[in-house]
PDB file of C-alpha atoms and ligand atoms in Angstrom:
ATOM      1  CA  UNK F 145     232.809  73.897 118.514  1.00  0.00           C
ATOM      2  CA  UNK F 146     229.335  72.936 119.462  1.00  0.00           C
ATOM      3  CA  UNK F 147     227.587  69.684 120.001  1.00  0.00           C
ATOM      4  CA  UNK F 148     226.592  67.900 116.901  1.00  0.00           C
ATOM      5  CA  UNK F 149     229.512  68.995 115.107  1.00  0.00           C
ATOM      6  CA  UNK F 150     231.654  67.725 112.192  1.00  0.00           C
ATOM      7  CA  UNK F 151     235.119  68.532 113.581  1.00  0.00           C
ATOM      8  CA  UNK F 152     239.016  67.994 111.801  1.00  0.00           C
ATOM      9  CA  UNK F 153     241.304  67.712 114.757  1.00  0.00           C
ATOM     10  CA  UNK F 154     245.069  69.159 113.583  1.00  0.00           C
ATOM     11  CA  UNK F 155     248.458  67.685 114.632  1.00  0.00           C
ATOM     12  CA  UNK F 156     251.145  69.047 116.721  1.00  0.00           C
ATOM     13  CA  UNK F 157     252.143  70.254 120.244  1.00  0.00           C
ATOM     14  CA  UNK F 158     249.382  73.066 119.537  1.00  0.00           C
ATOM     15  CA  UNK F 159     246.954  70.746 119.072  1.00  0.00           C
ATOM     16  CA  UNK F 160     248.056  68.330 122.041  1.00  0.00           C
ATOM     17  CA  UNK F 161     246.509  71.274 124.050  1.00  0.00           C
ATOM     18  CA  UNK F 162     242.941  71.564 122.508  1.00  0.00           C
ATOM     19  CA  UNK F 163     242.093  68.367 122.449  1.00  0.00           C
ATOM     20  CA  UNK F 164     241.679  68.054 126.433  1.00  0.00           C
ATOM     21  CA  UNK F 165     240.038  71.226 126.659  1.00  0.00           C
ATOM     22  CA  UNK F 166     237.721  69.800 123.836  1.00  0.00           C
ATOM     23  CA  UNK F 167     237.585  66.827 125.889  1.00  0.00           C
ATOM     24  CA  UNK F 168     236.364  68.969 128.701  1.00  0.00           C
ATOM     25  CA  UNK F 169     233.343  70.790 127.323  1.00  0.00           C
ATOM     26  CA  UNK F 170     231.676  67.005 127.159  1.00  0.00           C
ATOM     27  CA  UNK F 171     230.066  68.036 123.511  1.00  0.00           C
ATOM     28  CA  UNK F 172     227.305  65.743 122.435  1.00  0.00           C
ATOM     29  CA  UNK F 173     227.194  63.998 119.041  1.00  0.00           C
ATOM     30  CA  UNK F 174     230.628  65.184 117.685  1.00  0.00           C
ATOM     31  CA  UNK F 175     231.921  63.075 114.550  1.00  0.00           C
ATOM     32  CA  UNK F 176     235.423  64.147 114.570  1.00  0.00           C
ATOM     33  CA  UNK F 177     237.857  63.046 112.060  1.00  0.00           C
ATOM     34  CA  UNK F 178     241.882  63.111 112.790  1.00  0.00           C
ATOM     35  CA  UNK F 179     244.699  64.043 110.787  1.00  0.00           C
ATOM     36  CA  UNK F 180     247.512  61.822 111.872  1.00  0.00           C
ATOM     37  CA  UNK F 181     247.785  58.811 114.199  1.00  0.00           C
ATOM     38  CA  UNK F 182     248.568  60.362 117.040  1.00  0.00           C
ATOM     39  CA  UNK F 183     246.213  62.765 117.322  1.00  0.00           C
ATOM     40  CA  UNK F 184     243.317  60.119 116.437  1.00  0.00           C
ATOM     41  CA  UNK F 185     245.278  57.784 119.653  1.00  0.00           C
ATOM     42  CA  UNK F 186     245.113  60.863 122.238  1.00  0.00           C
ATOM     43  CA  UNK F 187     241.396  61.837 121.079  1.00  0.00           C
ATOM     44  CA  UNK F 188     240.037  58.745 121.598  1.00  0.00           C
ATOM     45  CA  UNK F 189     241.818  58.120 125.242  1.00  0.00           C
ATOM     46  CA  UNK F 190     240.427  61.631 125.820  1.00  0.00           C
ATOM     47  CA  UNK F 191     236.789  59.963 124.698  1.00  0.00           C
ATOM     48  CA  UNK F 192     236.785  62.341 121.458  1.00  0.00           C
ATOM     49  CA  UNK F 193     235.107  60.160 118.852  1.00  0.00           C
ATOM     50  CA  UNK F 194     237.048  59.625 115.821  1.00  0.00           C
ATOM     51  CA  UNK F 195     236.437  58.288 112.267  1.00  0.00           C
ATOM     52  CA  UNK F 196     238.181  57.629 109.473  1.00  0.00           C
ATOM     53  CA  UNK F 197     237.183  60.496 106.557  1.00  0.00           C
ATOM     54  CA  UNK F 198     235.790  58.210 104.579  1.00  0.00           C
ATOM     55  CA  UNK F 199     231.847  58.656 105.564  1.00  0.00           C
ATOM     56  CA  UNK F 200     231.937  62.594 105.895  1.00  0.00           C
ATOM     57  CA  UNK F 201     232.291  64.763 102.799  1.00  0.00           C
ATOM     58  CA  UNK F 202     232.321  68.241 104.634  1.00  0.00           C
ATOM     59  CA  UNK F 203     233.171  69.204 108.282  1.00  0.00           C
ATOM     60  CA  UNK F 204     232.070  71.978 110.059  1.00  0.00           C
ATOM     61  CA  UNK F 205     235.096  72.756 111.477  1.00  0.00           C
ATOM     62  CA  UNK F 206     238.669  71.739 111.448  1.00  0.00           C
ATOM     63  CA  UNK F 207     241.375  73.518 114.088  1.00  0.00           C
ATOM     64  CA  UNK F 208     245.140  73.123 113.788  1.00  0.00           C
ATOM     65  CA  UNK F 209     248.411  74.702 114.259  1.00  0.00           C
ATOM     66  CA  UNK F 210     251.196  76.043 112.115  1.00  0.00           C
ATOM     67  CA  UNK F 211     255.071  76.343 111.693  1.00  0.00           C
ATOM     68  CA  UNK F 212     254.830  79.872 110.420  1.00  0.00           C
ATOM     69  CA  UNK F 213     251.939  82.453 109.667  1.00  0.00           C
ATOM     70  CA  UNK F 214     253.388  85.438 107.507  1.00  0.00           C
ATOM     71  CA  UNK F 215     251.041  88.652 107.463  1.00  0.00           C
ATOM     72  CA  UNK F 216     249.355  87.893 104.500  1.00  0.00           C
ATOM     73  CA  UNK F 217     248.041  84.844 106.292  1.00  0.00           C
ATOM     74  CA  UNK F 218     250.338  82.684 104.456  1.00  0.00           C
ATOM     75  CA  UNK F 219     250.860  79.489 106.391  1.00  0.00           C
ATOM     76  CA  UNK F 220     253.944  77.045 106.584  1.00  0.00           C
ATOM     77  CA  UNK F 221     252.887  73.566 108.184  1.00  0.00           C
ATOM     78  CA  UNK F 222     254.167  70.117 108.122  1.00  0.00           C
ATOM     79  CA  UNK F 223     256.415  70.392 111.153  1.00  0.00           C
ATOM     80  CA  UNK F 224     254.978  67.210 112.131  1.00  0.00           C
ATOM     81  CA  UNK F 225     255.046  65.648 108.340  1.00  0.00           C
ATOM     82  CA  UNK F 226     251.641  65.396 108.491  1.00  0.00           C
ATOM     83  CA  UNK F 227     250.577  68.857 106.252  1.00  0.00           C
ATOM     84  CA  UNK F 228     248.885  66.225 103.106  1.00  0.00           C
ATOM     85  CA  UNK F 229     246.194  65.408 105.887  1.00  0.00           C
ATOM     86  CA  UNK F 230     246.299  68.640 107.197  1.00  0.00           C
ATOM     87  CA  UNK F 231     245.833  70.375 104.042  1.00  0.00           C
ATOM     88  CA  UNK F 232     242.564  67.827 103.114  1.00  0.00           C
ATOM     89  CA  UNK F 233     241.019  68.055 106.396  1.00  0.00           C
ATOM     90  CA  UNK F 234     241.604  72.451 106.248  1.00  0.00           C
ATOM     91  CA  UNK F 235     240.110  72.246 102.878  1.00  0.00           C
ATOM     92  CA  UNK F 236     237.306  70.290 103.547  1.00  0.00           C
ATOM     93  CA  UNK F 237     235.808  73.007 106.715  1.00  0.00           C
ATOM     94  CA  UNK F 238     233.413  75.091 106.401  1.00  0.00           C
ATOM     95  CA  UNK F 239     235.620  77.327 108.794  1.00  0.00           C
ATOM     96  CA  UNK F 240     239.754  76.443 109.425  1.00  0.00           C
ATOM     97  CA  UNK F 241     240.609  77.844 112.171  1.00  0.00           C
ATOM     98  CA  UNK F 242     244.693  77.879 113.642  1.00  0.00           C
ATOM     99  CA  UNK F 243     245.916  78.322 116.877  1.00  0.00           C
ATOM    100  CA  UNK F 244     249.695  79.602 116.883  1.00  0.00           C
ATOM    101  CA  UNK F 245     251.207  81.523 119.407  1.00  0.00           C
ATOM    102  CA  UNK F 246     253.327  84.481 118.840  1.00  0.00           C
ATOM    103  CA  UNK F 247     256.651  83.213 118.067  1.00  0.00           C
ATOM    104  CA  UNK F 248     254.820  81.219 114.790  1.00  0.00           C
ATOM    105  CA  UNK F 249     254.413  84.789 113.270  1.00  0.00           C
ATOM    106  CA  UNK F 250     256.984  85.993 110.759  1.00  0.00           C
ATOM    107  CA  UNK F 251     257.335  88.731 108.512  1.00  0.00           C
ATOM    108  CA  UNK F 252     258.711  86.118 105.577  1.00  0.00           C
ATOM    109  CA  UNK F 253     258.505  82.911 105.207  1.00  0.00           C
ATOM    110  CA  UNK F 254     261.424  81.001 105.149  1.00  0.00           C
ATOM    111  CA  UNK F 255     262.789  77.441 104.796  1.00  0.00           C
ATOM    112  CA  UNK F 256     262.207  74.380 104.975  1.00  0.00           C
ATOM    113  CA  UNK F 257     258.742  74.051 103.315  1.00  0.00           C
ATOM    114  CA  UNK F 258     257.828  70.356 104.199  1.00  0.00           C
ATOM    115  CA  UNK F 259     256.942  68.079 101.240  1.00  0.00           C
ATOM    116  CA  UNK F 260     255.129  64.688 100.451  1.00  0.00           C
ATOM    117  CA  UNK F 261     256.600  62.899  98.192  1.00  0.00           C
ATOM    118  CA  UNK F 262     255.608  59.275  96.456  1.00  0.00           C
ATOM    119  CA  UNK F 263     258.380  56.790  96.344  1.00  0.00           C
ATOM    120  CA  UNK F 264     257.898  56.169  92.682  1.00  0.00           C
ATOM    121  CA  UNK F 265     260.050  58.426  90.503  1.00  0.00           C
ATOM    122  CA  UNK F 266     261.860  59.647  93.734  1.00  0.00           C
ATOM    123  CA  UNK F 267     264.953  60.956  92.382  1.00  0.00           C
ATOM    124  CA  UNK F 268     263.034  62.878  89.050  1.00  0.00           C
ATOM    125  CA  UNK F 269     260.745  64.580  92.207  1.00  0.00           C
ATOM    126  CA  UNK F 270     263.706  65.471  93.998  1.00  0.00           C
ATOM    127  CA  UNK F 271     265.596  67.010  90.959  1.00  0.00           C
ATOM    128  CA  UNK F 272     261.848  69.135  90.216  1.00  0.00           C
ATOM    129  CA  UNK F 273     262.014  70.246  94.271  1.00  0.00           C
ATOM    130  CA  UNK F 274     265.483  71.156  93.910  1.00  0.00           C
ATOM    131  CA  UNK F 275     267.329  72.076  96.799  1.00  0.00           C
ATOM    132  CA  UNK F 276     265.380  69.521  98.888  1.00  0.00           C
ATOM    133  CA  UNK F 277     266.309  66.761 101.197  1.00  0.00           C
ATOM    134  CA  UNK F 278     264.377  63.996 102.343  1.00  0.00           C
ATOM    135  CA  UNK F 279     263.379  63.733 106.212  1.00  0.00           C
ATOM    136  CA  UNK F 280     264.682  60.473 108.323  1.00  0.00           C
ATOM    137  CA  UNK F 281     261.372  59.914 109.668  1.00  0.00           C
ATOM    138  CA  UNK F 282     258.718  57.087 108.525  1.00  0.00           C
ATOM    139  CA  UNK F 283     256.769  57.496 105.906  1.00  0.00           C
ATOM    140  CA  UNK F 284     253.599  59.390 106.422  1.00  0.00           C
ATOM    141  CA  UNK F 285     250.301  56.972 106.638  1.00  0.00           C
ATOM    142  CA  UNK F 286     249.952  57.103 103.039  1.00  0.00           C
ATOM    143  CA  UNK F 287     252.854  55.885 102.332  1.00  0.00           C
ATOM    144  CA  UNK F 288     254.533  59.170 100.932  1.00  0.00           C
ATOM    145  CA  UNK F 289     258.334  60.463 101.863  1.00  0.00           C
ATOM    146  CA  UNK F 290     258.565  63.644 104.172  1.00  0.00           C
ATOM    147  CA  UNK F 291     261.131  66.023 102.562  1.00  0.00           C
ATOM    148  CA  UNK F 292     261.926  69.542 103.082  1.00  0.00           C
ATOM    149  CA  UNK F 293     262.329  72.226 100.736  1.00  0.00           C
ATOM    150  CA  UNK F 294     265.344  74.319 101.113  1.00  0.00           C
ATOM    151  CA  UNK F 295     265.791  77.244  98.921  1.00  0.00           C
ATOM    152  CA  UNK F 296     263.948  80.764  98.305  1.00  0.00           C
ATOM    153  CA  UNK F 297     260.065  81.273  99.248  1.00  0.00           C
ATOM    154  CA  UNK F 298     259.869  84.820  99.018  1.00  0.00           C
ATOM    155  CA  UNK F 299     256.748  84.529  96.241  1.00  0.00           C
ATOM    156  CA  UNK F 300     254.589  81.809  98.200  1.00  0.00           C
ATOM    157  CA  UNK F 301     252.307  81.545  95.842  1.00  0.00           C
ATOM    158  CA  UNK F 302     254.794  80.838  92.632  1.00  0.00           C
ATOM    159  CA  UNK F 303     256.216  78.371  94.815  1.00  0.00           C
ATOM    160  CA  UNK F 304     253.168  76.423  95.560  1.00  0.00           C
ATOM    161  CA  UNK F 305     252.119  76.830  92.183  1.00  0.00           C
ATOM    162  CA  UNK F 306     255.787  75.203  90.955  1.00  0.00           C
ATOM    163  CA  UNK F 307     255.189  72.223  93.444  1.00  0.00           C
ATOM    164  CA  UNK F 308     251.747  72.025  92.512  1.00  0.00           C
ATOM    165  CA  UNK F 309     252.770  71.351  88.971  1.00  0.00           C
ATOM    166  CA  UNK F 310     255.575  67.929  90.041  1.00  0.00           C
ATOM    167  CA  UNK F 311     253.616  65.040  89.618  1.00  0.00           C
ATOM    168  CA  UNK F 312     255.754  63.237  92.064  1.00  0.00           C
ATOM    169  CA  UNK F 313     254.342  65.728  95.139  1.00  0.00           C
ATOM    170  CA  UNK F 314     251.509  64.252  96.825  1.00  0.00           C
ATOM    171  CA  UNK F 315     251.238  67.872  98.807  1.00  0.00           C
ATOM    172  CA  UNK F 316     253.438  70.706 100.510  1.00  0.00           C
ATOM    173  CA  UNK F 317     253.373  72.855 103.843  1.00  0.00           C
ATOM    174  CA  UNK F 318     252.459  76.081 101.829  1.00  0.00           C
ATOM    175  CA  UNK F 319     248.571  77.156 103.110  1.00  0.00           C
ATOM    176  CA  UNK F 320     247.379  80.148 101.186  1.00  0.00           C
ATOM    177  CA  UNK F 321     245.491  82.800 102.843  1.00  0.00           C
ATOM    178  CA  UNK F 322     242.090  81.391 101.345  1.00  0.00           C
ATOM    179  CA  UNK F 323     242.180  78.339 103.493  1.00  0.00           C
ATOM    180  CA  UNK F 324     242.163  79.458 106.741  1.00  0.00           C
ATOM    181  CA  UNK F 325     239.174  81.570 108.500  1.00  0.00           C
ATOM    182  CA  UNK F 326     240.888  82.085 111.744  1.00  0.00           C
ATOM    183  CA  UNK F 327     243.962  82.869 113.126  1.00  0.00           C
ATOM    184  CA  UNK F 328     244.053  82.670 116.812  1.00  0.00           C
ATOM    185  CA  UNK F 329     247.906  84.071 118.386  1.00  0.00           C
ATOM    186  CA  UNK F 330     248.785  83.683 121.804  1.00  0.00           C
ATOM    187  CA  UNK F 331     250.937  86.402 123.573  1.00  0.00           C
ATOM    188  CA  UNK F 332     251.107  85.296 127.248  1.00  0.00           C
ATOM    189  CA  UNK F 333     247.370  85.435 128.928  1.00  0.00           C
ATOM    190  CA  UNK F 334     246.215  87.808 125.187  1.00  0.00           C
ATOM    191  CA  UNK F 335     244.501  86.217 122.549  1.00  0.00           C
ATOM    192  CA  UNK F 336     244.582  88.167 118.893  1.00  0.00           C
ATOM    193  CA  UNK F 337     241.786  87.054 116.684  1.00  0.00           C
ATOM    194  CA  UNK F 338     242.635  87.865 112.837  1.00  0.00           C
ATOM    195  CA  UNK F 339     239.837  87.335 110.360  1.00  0.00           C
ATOM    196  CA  UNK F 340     239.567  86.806 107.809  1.00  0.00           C
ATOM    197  CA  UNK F 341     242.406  85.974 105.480  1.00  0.00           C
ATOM    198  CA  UNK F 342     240.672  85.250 101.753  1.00  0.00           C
ATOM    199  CA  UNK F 343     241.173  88.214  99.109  1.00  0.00           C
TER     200      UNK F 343
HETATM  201  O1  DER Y 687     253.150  69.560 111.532  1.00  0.00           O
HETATM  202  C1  DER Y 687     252.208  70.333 111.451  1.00  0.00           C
HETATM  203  O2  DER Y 687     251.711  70.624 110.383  1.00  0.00           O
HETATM  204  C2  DER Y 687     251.694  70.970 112.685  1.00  0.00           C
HETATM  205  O3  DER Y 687     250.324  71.215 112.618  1.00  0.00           O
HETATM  206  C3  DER Y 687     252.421  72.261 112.843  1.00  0.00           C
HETATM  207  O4  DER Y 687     252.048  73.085 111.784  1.00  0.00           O
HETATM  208  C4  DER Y 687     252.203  72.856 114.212  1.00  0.00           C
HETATM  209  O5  DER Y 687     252.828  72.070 115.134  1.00  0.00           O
HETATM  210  P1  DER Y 687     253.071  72.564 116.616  1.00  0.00           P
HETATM  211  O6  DER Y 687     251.747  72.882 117.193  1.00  0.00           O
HETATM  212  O7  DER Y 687     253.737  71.394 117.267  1.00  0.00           O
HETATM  213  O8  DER Y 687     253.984  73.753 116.551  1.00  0.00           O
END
């Protein structure tokens, strides 16, 4: 990250880690947007600027963690119900980049696969998900239900493509390869840099 930057700041304990170190560099003109409540609080105690992503239509940047990263660069997020965000803010950098350390990596990804869900039609959505079962946590800040997915994911792709096609799911925790530019692992004090995912 450099000064003048447009910047997506992730969610998580991952996350709860860069942004003082962020903090630290004292970058100039950063316009940083958040992806959940939390990290939007703890940035702007830290003296991170944050706006809502309303005004910025691209970001330079956007960093986050994730649940799981198979070797495909498949990701799994949504730990921290907040993958919808996540997935808009990833989407909308120029470069994603995701810091994991090494117990995220798998070599298949398994269950649960979080899900967003709208309130209307709940129980159709749920039936179309099926085996899911809806988080007891609040509802994410745009109003949607967490749930989790609970059956098969050994073809990622057909299953984002099958929730991708229930008009009741605002978004799920599958990230495909494409997305992300960066994987950063942690293994004690070593850093592995894998680059880049897309076909
Ligand atoms: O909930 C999320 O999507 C988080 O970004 C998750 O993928 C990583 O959370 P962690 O850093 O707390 O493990």
């Amino acid at each position: 990250v450099t000064s003048g930057q447009t910047v997506g700041l992730g969610t998580g304990s991952t996350v709860a880690h860069l942004l003082p170190a962020l903090a630290e560099r004292g970058l100039t003109d950063l316009r940083c947007v958040a992806t959940s409540p939390a990290t939007a609080a703890r940035a702007q105690e830290l003296g991170i600027p944050v706006e809502p992503f309303e005004r910025l239509a691209r970001l330079d940047v956007a960093i986050d963690g994730a649940d799981q990263v198979d070797p495909a660069g498949w990701l799994v997020k949504g730990g921290g119900g907040a993958h919808t965000r996540e997935k808009i803010v990833a989407a909308a950098a120029d470069r994603f980049i995701v810091i994991a350390d090494h117990t995220k990596l798998v070599d298949k990804l398994k269950p649960p696969i979080p899900l967003e869900l709208l309130a209307f039609g709940l129980p159709a959505t749920l039936q179309n998900v099926n085996p899911a079962k809806l988080r007891d946590v609040p509802n994410s800040p745009d109003g949607g239900l967490i749930a989790d997915y609970q059956g098969n994911v050994s073809d990622p792709q057909e299953l984002a493509t099958r929730f991708d096609q229930v008009p009741g799911v605002v978004d799920h925790g599958l990230f495909p390869p494409a997305l992300t530019s960066d994987v950063l692992i942690a293994r004690g004090e070593e850093v592995e840099h894998r680059t880049p995912f897309s076909d």
